[in-house]
PDB file of C-alpha atoms in Angstrom:
ATOM      1  CA  ARG O  18     -18.726   4.100  11.765  1.00 79.00           C
ATOM      2  CA  GLY O  19     -18.357   1.253   9.288  1.00 80.00           C
ATOM      3  CA  ILE O  20     -15.889   3.198   7.134  1.00 82.00           C
ATOM      4  CA  LEU O  21     -13.774   4.107  10.154  1.00 85.00           C
ATOM      5  CA  SER O  22     -13.777   0.466  11.306  1.00 86.00           C
ATOM      6  CA  PHE O  23     -12.658  -0.624   7.830  1.00 82.00           C
ATOM      7  CA  ILE O  24      -9.816   1.925   7.885  1.00 84.00           C
ATOM      8  CA  ALA O  25      -8.869   0.844  11.426  1.00 85.00           C
ATOM      9  CA  GLY O  26      -8.683  -2.764  10.206  1.00 85.00           C
ATOM     10  CA  PHE O  27      -6.120  -2.082   7.506  1.00 81.00           C
ATOM     11  CA  THR O  28      -4.262   0.420   9.694  1.00 85.00           C
ATOM     12  CA  VAL O  29      -3.698  -2.279  12.332  1.00 85.00           C
ATOM     13  CA  VAL O  30      -2.215  -4.639   9.746  1.00 83.00           C
ATOM     14  CA  PHE O  31      -0.030  -1.955   8.155  1.00 80.00           C
ATOM     15  CA  THR O  32       1.344  -0.695  11.482  1.00 82.00           C
ATOM     16  CA  ILE O  33       2.168  -4.252  12.567  1.00 83.00           C
ATOM     17  CA  LEU O  34       3.970  -4.710   9.248  1.00 77.00           C
ATOM     18  CA  GLY O  35       5.849  -1.443   9.833  1.00 77.00           C
ATOM     19  CA  ALA O  36       6.911  -2.433  13.337  1.00 78.00           C
ATOM     20  CA  SER O  37       7.991  -5.846  12.050  1.00 79.00           C
ATOM     21  CA  ALA O  38       9.982  -4.373   9.171  1.00 75.00           C
ATOM     22  CA  SER O  39      11.749  -2.003  11.567  1.00 71.00           C
ATOM     23  CA  ALA O  40      12.511  -4.852  13.973  1.00 72.00           C
ATOM     24  CA  VAL O  41      13.965  -6.919  11.149  1.00 72.00           C
ATOM     25  CA  GLY O  42      15.954  -3.869  10.055  1.00 69.00           C
ATOM     26  CA  ARG O  43      17.380  -3.512  13.560  1.00 69.00           C
ATOM     27  CA  LEU O  44      18.435  -7.165  13.518  1.00 70.00           C
ATOM     28  CA  PHE O  45      20.469  -6.450  10.415  1.00 68.00           C
ATOM     29  CA  LEU O  46      21.899  -3.182  11.703  1.00 67.00           C
ATOM     30  CA  THR O  47      25.405  -4.624  11.496  1.00 69.00           C
ATOM     31  CA  HIS O  48      24.789  -5.077   7.773  1.00 72.00           C
ATOM     32  CA  GLN O  49      23.015  -1.761   7.358  1.00 71.00           C
ATOM     33  CA  ARG O  50      24.676  -0.751   4.086  1.00 78.00           C
ATOM     34  CA  ALA O  51      23.787  -4.079   2.459  1.00 80.00           C
ATOM     35  CA  LEU O  52      20.196  -3.770   3.680  1.00 76.00           C
ATOM     36  CA  GLU O  53      19.983  -0.201   2.382  1.00 79.00           C
ATOM     37  CA  THR O  54      21.245  -1.435  -0.985  1.00 85.00           C
ATOM     38  CA  VAL O  55      18.712  -4.272  -1.089  1.00 85.00           C
ATOM     39  CA  SER O  56      15.971  -1.849   0.004  1.00 83.00           C
ATOM     40  CA  GLY O  57      16.988   0.604  -2.715  1.00 87.00           C
ATOM     41  CA  VAL O  58      16.904  -2.125  -5.359  1.00 90.00           C
ATOM     42  CA  LEU O  59      13.485  -3.303  -4.145  1.00 89.00           C
ATOM     43  CA  ILE O  60      12.116   0.244  -4.240  1.00 88.00           C
ATOM     44  CA  VAL O  61      13.432   0.703  -7.803  1.00 91.00           C
ATOM     45  CA  VAL O  62      11.870  -2.632  -8.837  1.00 89.00           C
ATOM     46  CA  PHE O  63       8.527  -1.791  -7.186  1.00 85.00           C
ATOM     47  CA  GLY O  64       8.548   1.635  -8.830  1.00 88.00           C
ATOM     48  CA  ALA O  65       9.319   0.055 -12.210  1.00 89.00           C
ATOM     49  CA  VAL O  66       6.437  -2.407 -11.732  1.00 86.00           C
ATOM     50  CA  LEU O  67       4.099   0.490 -10.941  1.00 84.00           C
ATOM     51  CA  VAL O  68       5.260   2.355 -14.064  1.00 88.00           C
ATOM     52  CA  ALA O  69       4.888  -0.806 -16.176  1.00 87.00           C
ATOM     53  CA  MET O  70       1.348  -1.349 -14.861  1.00 83.00           C
ATOM     54  CA  ALA O  71       0.479   2.291 -15.592  1.00 84.00           C
ATOM     55  CA  LEU O  72       1.781   1.914 -19.148  1.00 87.00           C
ATOM     56  CA  GLY O  73      -0.343  -1.195 -19.619  1.00 82.00           C
ATOM     57  CA  LEU O  74       2.589  -3.546 -20.124  1.00 83.00           C
ATOM     58  CA  THR O  75       1.913  -7.241 -19.646  1.00 81.00           C
ATOM     59  CA  LEU O  76       3.490  -8.457 -16.416  1.00 77.00           C
ATOM     60  CA  PRO O  77       3.828 -11.977 -15.028  1.00 75.00           C
ATOM     61  CA  VAL O  78       0.776 -13.114 -13.058  1.00 70.00           C
ATOM     62  CA  ALA O  79       2.901 -13.229  -9.892  1.00 68.00           C
ATOM     63  CA  LEU O  80       3.381  -9.444 -10.153  1.00 67.00           C
ATOM     64  CA  SER O  81      -0.020  -8.357 -11.390  1.00 64.00           C
ATOM     65  CA  GLY O  82      -2.393 -11.250 -10.758  1.00 63.00           C
ATOM     66  CA  GLU O  83      -5.361 -11.088  -8.507  1.00 63.00           C
ATOM     67  CA  ARG O  84      -6.705 -13.932  -6.404  1.00 64.00           C
ATOM     68  CA  ARG O  85     -10.146 -13.770  -4.816  1.00 62.00           C
ATOM     69  CA  PHE O  86     -12.199 -15.833  -2.434  1.00 61.00           C
ATOM     70  CA  LEU O  87     -15.807 -15.444  -1.381  1.00 66.00           C
ATOM     71  CA  VAL O  88     -16.371 -13.627   1.904  1.00 65.00           C
ATOM     72  CA  ARG O  89     -19.827 -12.892   3.236  1.00 71.00           C
ATOM     73  CA  PRO O  90     -19.797  -9.794   5.436  1.00 72.00           C
ATOM     74  CA  SER O  91     -23.280 -10.636   6.722  1.00 74.00           C
ATOM     75  CA  VAL O  92     -21.815 -13.626   8.608  1.00 74.00           C
ATOM     76  CA  LEU O  93     -19.368 -11.344  10.467  1.00 77.00           C
ATOM     77  CA  GLY O  94     -21.985  -8.867  11.681  1.00 79.00           C
ATOM     78  CA  ALA O  95     -20.491  -5.831  13.425  1.00 82.00           C
ATOM     79  CA  TRP O  96     -16.996  -7.275  12.910  1.00 80.00           C
ATOM     80  CA  ALA O  97     -17.361  -7.143   9.123  1.00 82.00           C
ATOM     81  CA  PRO O  98     -15.796  -3.676   8.521  1.00 82.00           C
ATOM     82  CA  PRO O  99     -12.568  -4.173  10.536  1.00 82.00           C
ATOM     83  CA  VAL O 100     -12.121  -7.772   9.328  1.00 81.00           C
ATOM     84  CA  MET O 101     -12.700  -6.675   5.740  1.00 79.00           C
ATOM     85  CA  GLY O 102     -10.195  -3.844   6.296  1.00 79.00           C
ATOM     86  CA  MET O 103      -7.621  -6.369   7.508  1.00 79.00           C
ATOM     87  CA  ALA O 104      -8.329  -8.605   4.524  1.00 77.00           C
ATOM     88  CA  PHE O 105      -7.973  -5.568   2.277  1.00 73.00           C
ATOM     89  CA  ALA O 106      -4.546  -4.834   3.757  1.00 72.00           C
ATOM     90  CA  PHE O 107      -3.323  -8.318   2.864  1.00 67.00           C
ATOM     91  CA  ALA O 108      -5.152  -8.845  -0.410  1.00 65.00           C
ATOM     92  CA  TRP O 109      -5.096  -5.637  -2.413  1.00 64.00           C
ATOM     93  CA  THR O 110      -1.467  -5.965  -3.468  1.00 54.00           C
ATOM     94  CA  PRO O 111      -1.915  -5.501  -7.230  1.00 52.00           C
ATOM     95  CA  CYS O 112      -2.818  -1.869  -6.516  1.00 59.00           C
ATOM     96  CA  ILE O 113      -0.838  -1.053  -3.379  1.00 64.00           C
ATOM     97  CA  GLY O 114       1.912  -3.676  -3.467  1.00 69.00           C
ATOM     98  CA  PRO O 115       4.696  -1.614  -5.068  1.00 74.00           C
ATOM     99  CA  VAL O 116       4.133   1.404  -2.820  1.00 78.00           C
ATOM    100  CA  LEU O 117       3.581  -0.681   0.334  1.00 76.00           C
ATOM    101  CA  GLY O 118       6.658  -2.766  -0.468  1.00 77.00           C
ATOM    102  CA  SER O 119       8.680   0.420  -0.864  1.00 81.00           C
ATOM    103  CA  VAL O 120       7.510   1.818   2.473  1.00 80.00           C
ATOM    104  CA  LEU O 121       8.261  -1.510   4.205  1.00 78.00           C
ATOM    105  CA  ALA O 122      11.688  -1.656   2.543  1.00 79.00           C
ATOM    106  CA  LEU O 123      12.348   1.878   3.766  1.00 80.00           C
ATOM    107  CA  ALA O 124      11.261   0.929   7.305  1.00 77.00           C
ATOM    108  CA  ALA O 125      13.558  -2.110   7.235  1.00 75.00           C
ATOM    109  CA  GLY O 126      16.431  -0.395   5.429  1.00 68.00           C
ATOM    110  CA  THR O 127      16.807   2.471   7.857  1.00 60.00           C
ATOM    111  CA  GLY O 128      17.367   0.118  10.765  1.00 58.00           C
ATOM    112  CA  GLY O 129      15.352   2.447  12.945  1.00 62.00           C
ATOM    113  CA  SER O 130      13.114   1.752  15.875  1.00 68.00           C
ATOM    114  CA  ALA O 131       9.774  -0.009  15.698  1.00 73.00           C
ATOM    115  CA  THR O 132       8.256   3.412  16.409  1.00 77.00           C
ATOM    116  CA  GLY O 133       9.728   4.724  13.153  1.00 78.00           C
ATOM    117  CA  GLY O 134       8.244   1.829  11.186  1.00 78.00           C
ATOM    118  CA  ILE O 135       4.898   2.305  12.881  1.00 81.00           C
ATOM    119  CA  ALA O 136       4.985   6.030  12.065  1.00 83.00           C
ATOM    120  CA  LEU O 137       5.756   5.323   8.394  1.00 83.00           C
ATOM    121  CA  LEU O 138       2.901   2.843   8.094  1.00 82.00           C
ATOM    122  CA  LEU O 139       0.481   5.046  10.040  1.00 85.00           C
ATOM    123  CA  ALA O 140       1.209   7.831   7.557  1.00 87.00           C
ATOM    124  CA  TYR O 141       0.732   5.344   4.724  1.00 85.00           C
ATOM    125  CA  SER O 142      -2.598   4.228   6.233  1.00 84.00           C
ATOM    126  CA  LEU O 143      -3.750   7.827   6.584  1.00 85.00           C
ATOM    127  CA  GLY O 144      -2.850   8.494   2.971  1.00 85.00           C
ATOM    128  CA  LEU O 145      -4.885   5.476   1.964  1.00 82.00           C
ATOM    129  CA  GLY O 146      -7.660   5.908   4.541  1.00 84.00           C
ATOM    130  CA  VAL O 147      -8.565   9.565   4.085  1.00 85.00           C
ATOM    131  CA  PRO O 148      -9.750   9.076   0.476  1.00 82.00           C
ATOM    132  CA  PHE O 149     -11.740   6.018   1.608  1.00 79.00           C
ATOM    133  CA  LEU O 150     -13.351   8.043   4.373  1.00 83.00           C
ATOM    134  CA  LEU O 151     -14.176  10.974   2.104  1.00 82.00           C
ATOM    135  CA  SER O 152     -15.502   8.670  -0.611  1.00 77.00           C
ATOM    136  CA  GLY O 153     -17.637   6.754   1.860  1.00 78.00           C
ATOM    137  CA  LEU O 154     -19.099   9.883   3.397  1.00 79.00           C
ATOM    138  CA  ALA O 155     -19.921  11.452   0.049  1.00 78.00           C
ATOM    139  CA  PHE O 156     -20.488   8.301  -2.019  1.00 73.00           C
ATOM    140  CA  GLY O 157     -23.684   9.469  -3.686  1.00 70.00           C
ATOM    141  CA  ARG O 158     -22.168  12.761  -4.787  1.00 71.00           C
ATOM    142  CA  MET O 159     -18.776  11.233  -5.589  1.00 69.00           C
ATOM    143  CA  THR O 160     -19.933   8.721  -8.217  1.00 74.00           C
ATOM    144  CA  ASP O 161     -19.603  11.170 -11.126  1.00 75.00           C
ATOM    145  CA  ILE O 162     -16.331  12.616  -9.834  1.00 73.00           C
ATOM    146  CA  LEU O 163     -14.800   9.159  -9.348  1.00 70.00           C
ATOM    147  CA  ALA O 164     -15.750   8.196 -12.898  1.00 76.00           C
ATOM    148  CA  ARG O 165     -13.870  11.241 -14.228  1.00 76.00           C
ATOM    149  CA  VAL O 166     -10.846  10.747 -11.952  1.00 76.00           C
ATOM    150  CA  ARG O 167     -10.529   7.041 -12.790  1.00 76.00           C
ATOM    151  CA  SER O 168      -9.280   7.891 -16.288  1.00 76.00           C
ATOM    152  CA  ARG O 169      -6.411   9.886 -14.747  1.00 79.00           C
ATOM    153  CA  LEU O 170      -5.295   7.255 -12.223  1.00 79.00           C
ATOM    154  CA  ARG O 171      -2.876   5.895 -14.805  1.00 82.00           C
ATOM    155  CA  TRP O 172      -0.936   9.165 -14.546  1.00 85.00           C
ATOM    156  CA  VAL O 173      -0.922   8.986 -10.755  1.00 82.00           C
ATOM    157  CA  ASP O 174       0.565   5.474 -10.953  1.00 83.00           C
ATOM    158  CA  LEU O 175       3.051   6.567 -13.609  1.00 89.00           C
ATOM    159  CA  VAL O 176       4.291   9.582 -11.636  1.00 89.00           C
ATOM    160  CA  GLY O 177       4.224   7.668  -8.330  1.00 87.00           C
ATOM    161  CA  GLY O 178       6.245   4.827  -9.865  1.00 88.00           C
ATOM    162  CA  ALA O 179       8.794   7.256 -11.296  1.00 91.00           C
ATOM    163  CA  ILE O 180       9.151   8.923  -7.900  1.00 90.00           C
ATOM    164  CA  LEU O 181       9.741   5.498  -6.300  1.00 89.00           C
ATOM    165  CA  VAL O 182      12.438   4.696  -8.867  1.00 91.00           C
ATOM    166  CA  VAL O 183      14.197   8.006  -8.166  1.00 91.00           C
ATOM    167  CA  PHE O 184      13.853   7.494  -4.399  1.00 86.00           C
ATOM    168  CA  GLY O 185      15.265   3.960  -4.702  1.00 86.00           C
ATOM    169  CA  ILE O 186      18.234   5.258  -6.667  1.00 90.00           C
ATOM    170  CA  LEU O 187      18.803   7.925  -4.024  1.00 87.00           C
ATOM    171  CA  LEU O 188      18.723   5.252  -1.334  1.00 81.00           C
ATOM    172  CA  LEU O 189      21.235   3.198  -3.296  1.00 83.00           C
ATOM    173  CA  THR O 190      23.620   6.100  -3.657  1.00 85.00           C
TER     174      THR O 190
END
């Protein structure tokens, strides 16, 4: 129940972001080509940042820095998992920022309905939430597997970043 509440917390934030990005995109519908171009450039930049991070290149703190503050889940009681999920959605940008930014740029750049933006971010949340759910349910058994997979995450970031760059170029053209 706690894992599902955590996932629901970040899903709420992501879907609101998706609806907002789509609404902003609709406002700029008269300048759709310019917005698509800006979105394409942003997606290329976010993909390049992801590739650079995967290659271990030193990036400015604004792009790769992490800021933390102390939160005590015990104070929140039953509300801890969804609130922590919402905080996760806002705060975990060094890891998800380039991909999330690309999805939001796509939602804004297409000038579609809020429903389209919500659908994109729901799919994004599912893609992020299912591994959390599976890991939480099988945490004891997953510890060894996660240790082995962690060494290969660099390749996932590298390939994912390259795909974003290609997708951004396709959006530009």
